[in-house]
CSV table of C-alpha atoms in Angstrom, one decimal:
chain,number,residue,atom,x,y,z
L,1,MET,CA,69.9,89.5,86.5
L,2,ARG,CA,68.5,89.7,83.5
L,3,LEU,CA,67.4,93.1,84.3
L,4,TYR,CA,70.8,94.2,85.5
L,5,GLY,CA,72.0,93.4,82.0
L,6,VAL,CA,69.6,95.3,80.4
L,7,VAL,CA,70.8,98.5,82.8
L,8,ALA,CA,74.5,97.6,81.6
L,9,VAL,CA,73.6,97.5,78.2
L,10,GLY,CA,71.3,100.3,78.1
L,11,TRP,CA,74.1,102.7,80.2
L,12,PHE,CA,77.1,101.4,77.6
L,13,ARG,CA,74.6,102.9,74.5
L,14,ARG,CA,73.9,105.9,76.4
L,15,TYR,CA,77.4,106.5,76.5
L,16,ALA,CA,78.1,105.5,72.8
L,17,THR,CA,75.4,108.4,71.6
L,18,TYR,CA,78.2,110.8,72.5
L,19,ARG,CA,80.4,110.8,70.5
L,20,VAL,CA,81.7,113.9,70.1
L,21,ALA,CA,82.7,114.0,73.6
L,22,THR,CA,84.2,110.5,73.6
L,23,ALA,CA,86.2,111.8,70.6
L,24,ALA,CA,87.3,115.1,72.9
L,25,GLY,CA,88.1,112.6,75.7
L,26,VAL,CA,89.9,110.6,73.6
L,27,PHE,CA,92.3,113.5,72.7
L,28,THR,CA,92.6,115.1,76.5
L,29,ASN,CA,93.5,111.5,77.1
L,30,THR,CA,96.5,111.4,74.8
L,31,VAL,CA,98.1,115.1,75.0
L,32,PHE,CA,97.6,114.3,79.0
L,33,GLY,CA,99.5,111.1,78.4
L,34,PHE,CA,102.2,112.7,76.4
L,35,ILE,CA,102.7,115.2,79.1
L,36,LEU,CA,102.8,112.9,81.9
L,37,ALA,CA,105.4,110.5,79.9
L,38,TYR,CA,107.7,113.3,79.3
L,39,THR,CA,108.0,114.3,82.9
L,40,TYR,CA,107.9,110.4,84.0
L,41,ILE,CA,110.9,110.0,81.6
L,42,ALA,CA,113.0,113.1,83.2
L,43,LEU,CA,112.0,111.6,86.6
L,44,TRP,CA,113.2,108.4,86.2
L,45,ASP,CA,116.2,109.5,84.5
L,46,GLU,CA,117.1,111.3,88.0
L,47,ARG,CA,115.8,108.2,90.1
L,48,PRO,CA,116.4,105.2,88.1
L,49,GLN,CA,114.5,102.2,89.3
L,50,LEU,CA,112.5,104.5,91.2
L,51,GLY,CA,110.0,102.4,92.8
L,52,GLY,CA,111.0,99.2,91.2
L,53,TYR,CA,110.1,100.4,88.0
L,54,ASP,CA,112.5,100.8,84.9
L,55,VAL,CA,112.0,103.8,82.5
L,56,THR,CA,109.8,101.3,80.4
L,57,GLN,CA,107.5,99.7,83.1
L,58,ALA,CA,106.7,103.6,84.2
L,59,LEU,CA,105.7,104.7,80.5
L,60,THR,CA,103.3,102.1,80.5
L,61,TYR,CA,102.1,102.6,84.2
L,62,VAL,CA,101.4,106.7,82.5
L,63,TRP,CA,99.6,105.1,79.4
L,64,LEU,CA,98.1,102.3,81.7
L,65,GLY,CA,96.5,105.3,83.8
L,66,GLN,CA,94.8,107.0,81.1
L,67,ALA,CA,93.2,104.0,79.5
L,68,LEU,CA,91.4,103.1,82.8
L,69,LEU,CA,90.9,106.9,83.7
L,70,ALA,CA,88.0,107.7,82.5
L,71,ALA,CA,86.9,104.1,83.1
L,72,GLY,CA,87.4,104.3,87.0
L,73,ALA,CA,85.5,107.8,86.7
L,74,LEU,CA,88.6,108.8,88.9
L,75,MET,CA,88.1,112.3,87.7
L,76,GLY,CA,84.5,112.0,88.1
L,77,GLY,CA,82.3,111.3,85.4
L,78,GLY,CA,80.2,108.1,86.9
L,79,PHE,CA,77.2,107.6,88.2
L,80,GLU,CA,77.2,109.1,91.1
L,81,ASP,CA,76.4,112.8,89.8
L,82,GLU,CA,73.3,111.4,88.7
L,83,LEU,CA,72.6,109.7,92.0
L,84,VAL,CA,73.2,112.3,94.0
L,85,GLU,CA,71.0,114.9,91.7
L,86,ARG,CA,68.4,112.3,92.2
L,87,ILE,CA,68.7,112.4,96.1
L,88,ARG,CA,68.3,116.0,96.2
L,89,THR,CA,65.4,116.4,94.2
L,90,GLY,CA,63.4,113.1,96.0
L,91,ASP,CA,63.5,111.3,92.7
L,92,VAL,CA,65.3,108.6,94.2
L,93,ALA,CA,61.9,107.7,95.8
L,94,ILE,CA,60.7,106.4,92.5
L,95,ASP,CA,63.8,104.3,92.3
L,96,LEU,CA,63.0,102.4,95.8
L,97,TYR,CA,59.5,101.7,94.7
L,98,ARG,CA,61.5,100.2,91.6
L,99,PRO,CA,61.5,96.0,91.4
L,100,ALA,CA,64.7,96.2,91.7
L,101,ASP,CA,67.6,96.6,93.9
L,102,LEU,CA,68.9,100.1,94.2
L,103,GLN,CA,72.7,99.3,94.7
L,104,LEU,CA,72.4,96.4,92.2
L,105,TRP,CA,70.9,99.0,89.7
L,106,TRP,CA,73.7,101.5,89.9
L,107,LEU,CA,76.1,98.8,90.0
L,108,ALA,CA,74.9,97.3,86.8
L,109,ALA,CA,74.8,101.0,84.9
L,110,ASP,CA,78.0,102.1,86.2
L,111,LEU,CA,79.5,98.4,84.7
L,112,GLY,CA,78.3,99.8,81.2
L,113,ARG,CA,79.2,103.1,81.4
L,114,ALA,CA,82.9,101.9,82.2
L,115,CYS,CA,82.8,99.2,79.5
L,116,PHE,CA,82.4,102.1,77.2
L,117,GLN,CA,84.8,104.2,78.3
L,118,LEU,CA,87.3,101.3,78.5
L,119,LEU,CA,86.8,100.8,74.7
L,120,GLY,CA,85.7,104.4,73.8
L,121,ARG,CA,88.2,106.5,75.9
L,122,GLY,CA,91.2,103.8,76.9
L,123,LEU,CA,92.3,101.7,73.9
L,124,VAL,CA,93.3,104.8,71.4
L,125,PRO,CA,95.5,106.9,73.7
L,126,LEU,CA,97.1,103.4,74.9
L,127,ALA,CA,97.9,102.8,71.4
L,128,CYS,CA,99.2,106.0,70.4
L,129,GLY,CA,101.3,105.9,73.6
L,130,ALA,CA,102.7,102.2,72.4
L,131,LEU,CA,102.8,103.9,68.4
L,132,VAL,CA,105.7,106.6,70.2
L,133,PHE,CA,107.0,104.9,73.3
L,134,ASP,CA,108.8,101.6,74.3
L,135,LEU,CA,106.3,99.9,76.6
L,136,ALA,CA,106.2,96.8,78.7
L,137,LEU,CA,103.4,95.5,76.9
L,138,PRO,CA,103.1,91.5,77.8
L,139,THR,CA,102.7,89.0,75.2
L,140,SER,CA,101.1,86.0,76.8
L,141,ALA,CA,97.3,86.2,76.3
L,142,LEU,CA,97.0,85.0,79.8
L,143,THR,CA,98.9,87.7,81.3
L,144,TRP,CA,95.9,90.5,79.7
L,145,LEU,CA,93.4,88.1,80.5
L,146,ALA,CA,94.7,88.7,84.1
L,147,PHE,CA,95.0,92.2,83.6
L,148,LEU,CA,91.5,92.3,82.6
L,149,LEU,CA,89.7,90.3,85.4
L,150,ALA,CA,91.7,92.6,88.1
L,151,VAL,CA,90.7,95.7,86.1
L,152,PHE,CA,87.2,94.6,86.8
L,153,PHE,CA,87.4,94.0,90.0
L,154,GLY,CA,89.1,97.4,90.4
L,155,LEU,CA,85.9,99.0,88.6
L,156,VAL,CA,83.8,97.3,91.5
L,157,VAL,CA,85.7,98.4,94.3
L,158,GLY,CA,85.8,101.9,92.2
L,159,PHE,CA,81.8,101.6,92.5
L,160,ALA,CA,81.4,100.9,96.0
L,161,VAL,CA,83.4,103.7,96.9
L,162,ARG,CA,81.6,106.2,95.1
L,163,TYR,CA,78.2,104.5,95.9
L,164,LEU,CA,79.0,105.1,99.7
L,165,PHE,CA,80.4,108.3,99.1
L,166,ALA,CA,76.7,109.7,96.9
L,167,LEU,CA,74.4,108.1,99.6
L,168,LEU,CA,75.8,110.6,102.0
L,169,ALA,CA,73.6,113.2,100.0
L,170,PHE,CA,70.7,111.7,101.8
L,171,TRP,CA,72.4,113.4,105.2
L,172,LEU,CA,73.5,116.5,103.4
L,173,LEU,CA,72.0,119.6,102.3
L,174,ASP,CA,74.3,119.6,98.7
L,175,GLY,CA,76.5,116.1,97.5
L,176,SER,CA,78.7,117.9,95.1
L,177,GLY,CA,81.1,118.8,98.3
L,178,ILE,CA,81.5,115.2,99.1
L,179,LEU,CA,81.8,113.7,95.6
L,180,GLN,CA,84.7,116.7,95.4
L,181,ILE,CA,86.2,114.9,98.6
L,182,ALA,CA,86.1,111.7,96.9
L,183,MET,CA,87.4,112.6,93.8
L,184,LEU,CA,90.5,114.3,95.0
L,185,THR,CA,91.0,111.0,97.5
L,186,GLY,CA,90.9,108.6,94.6
L,187,LEU,CA,92.3,110.3,92.2
L,188,PHE,CA,95.6,110.7,94.7
L,189,PHE,CA,95.5,107.1,96.3
L,190,SER,CA,94.7,105.0,93.3
L,191,GLY,CA,98.1,105.9,92.0
L,192,MET,CA,97.0,108.0,88.8
L,193,LEU,CA,99.9,110.9,90.1
L,194,LEU,CA,102.5,108.5,90.8
L,195,PRO,CA,102.5,104.8,91.4
L,196,LEU,CA,101.8,104.0,95.1
L,197,ASN,CA,105.4,102.2,94.8
L,198,VAL,CA,106.9,105.2,94.7
L,199,PHE,CA,105.6,106.9,97.8
L,200,PRO,CA,107.8,106.4,100.9
L,201,GLY,CA,107.4,105.0,104.0
L,202,ALA,CA,104.4,104.9,106.0
L,203,LEU,CA,102.7,106.5,103.8
L,204,GLY,CA,103.2,104.0,101.0
L,205,GLU,CA,101.7,101.6,103.3
L,206,ILE,CA,98.9,103.1,104.1
L,207,ALA,CA,97.9,103.8,100.4
L,208,ARG,CA,98.5,100.3,99.1
L,209,ALA,CA,96.5,99.1,101.3
L,210,LEU,CA,93.4,101.9,100.5
L,211,PRO,CA,90.9,100.6,98.3
L,212,TRP,CA,91.4,102.6,95.7
L,213,SER,CA,94.7,101.0,94.7
L,214,SER,CA,92.4,98.3,93.4
L,215,VAL,CA,91.2,100.5,90.4
L,216,LEU,CA,95.1,101.5,89.1
L,217,GLN,CA,97.9,100.1,90.6
L,218,VAL,CA,97.0,96.5,91.2
L,219,PRO,CA,96.1,96.5,87.6
L,220,ALA,CA,99.0,97.6,86.4
L,221,ASP,CA,101.0,95.6,88.9
L,222,VAL,CA,99.8,92.6,87.2
L,223,LEU,CA,100.0,94.2,83.9
L,224,LEU,CA,103.7,94.6,84.7
L,225,GLY,CA,104.0,91.1,85.8
L,226,GLU,CA,104.7,91.7,88.8
L,227,ARG,CA,101.8,90.1,90.4
L,228,THR,CA,102.0,86.4,89.2
L,229,GLY,CA,101.5,82.5,91.0
L,230,SER,CA,100.6,83.2,94.8
L,231,GLY,CA,101.3,87.1,94.1
L,232,LEU,CA,98.4,87.6,91.5
L,233,LEU,CA,95.7,85.3,94.0
L,234,GLU,CA,96.8,87.8,96.4
L,235,ALA,CA,95.9,90.7,94.4
L,236,TYR,CA,92.7,89.2,93.8
L,237,ALA,CA,91.8,88.2,97.2
L,238,PHE,CA,92.5,92.1,97.9
L,239,GLN,CA,90.3,93.4,95.3
L,240,LEU,CA,87.5,91.0,96.2
L,241,GLY,CA,88.0,91.6,100.3
L,242,TRP,CA,87.2,95.5,99.5
L,243,ALA,CA,84.6,95.1,97.0
L,244,ALA,CA,82.7,93.0,100.1
L,245,VAL,CA,83.4,95.1,102.8
L,246,LEU,CA,82.8,98.3,100.9
L,247,LEU,CA,79.4,97.1,99.0
L,248,VAL,CA,77.9,95.6,102.2
L,249,ALA,CA,78.6,98.7,104.1
L,250,GLY,CA,76.9,100.1,100.9
L,251,ARG,CA,74.1,98.0,101.6
L,252,LEU,CA,74.0,99.1,105.3
L,253,VAL,CA,73.8,102.7,104.6
L,254,GLN,CA,71.4,102.1,101.8
L,255,SER,CA,69.0,101.1,104.4
L,256,ALA,CA,69.6,103.5,106.9
L,257,ALA,CA,68.6,106.0,103.7
L,258,VAL,CA,65.4,104.5,103.0
L,259,ARG,CA,64.6,104.3,106.7
L,260,ARG,CA,64.9,108.2,106.5
L,261,VAL,CA,63.1,108.1,103.5
L,262,VAL,CA,60.1,106.2,104.9
L,263,VAL,CA,60.2,108.6,108.1
L,264,GLN,CA,60.6,111.7,106.1
L,265,GLY,CA,57.3,110.6,104.0
L,266,GLY,CA,55.3,109.5,107.1
């Protein structure tokens, strides 16, 4: 496990070197946060208590989304682009010969990246939003701890989904298209555009049951106090269940991909 810790720290440091890119990302997230905030204010003025949120909770959701956008790689920027490129060039064969598990290696790398993005690009936009708007941020340290745990589980689920999509590059001529599909699907079903509580009828039920809701909607509900007691345990069980299913699926697809590489190499 020490190896994967080193990988995570290495990727944290790797992203920490891009100071200008980080500053540009903070600026972009903050600007879009203000645009979305005033859009939400107009929407909630017309439809108070939409999705069960009041306007203060809705604004908190906006800025939380901006804080988690880069960490969750909801608009790309995660490990998947590099993995797909290594599959395309055949360099992944070198990775398979390393004395390390391929899935755990990339999980550690992505968690290191996400940790930096959360600190480097997440805290400042959230702080700016809190300075300008009245946000429903909790005062209890336990709520913040519960929220951070939900964020961690959500990051693992997000990784597992993107890992599965990236592995499809073994069977495709170009993996960029499948990554675009993954990004657009995740952006919509995570609740980044609108809280999933707002989605009507069957669409809302399906959206909240899909794994992408673990990345933003579930942590947001924990932070906003919508998930407490048994509800909090159910939220964690939901995230861990998806994480287990997707990680196992990724390992099965990985095994099939390894067999493909061995056959082609032979």
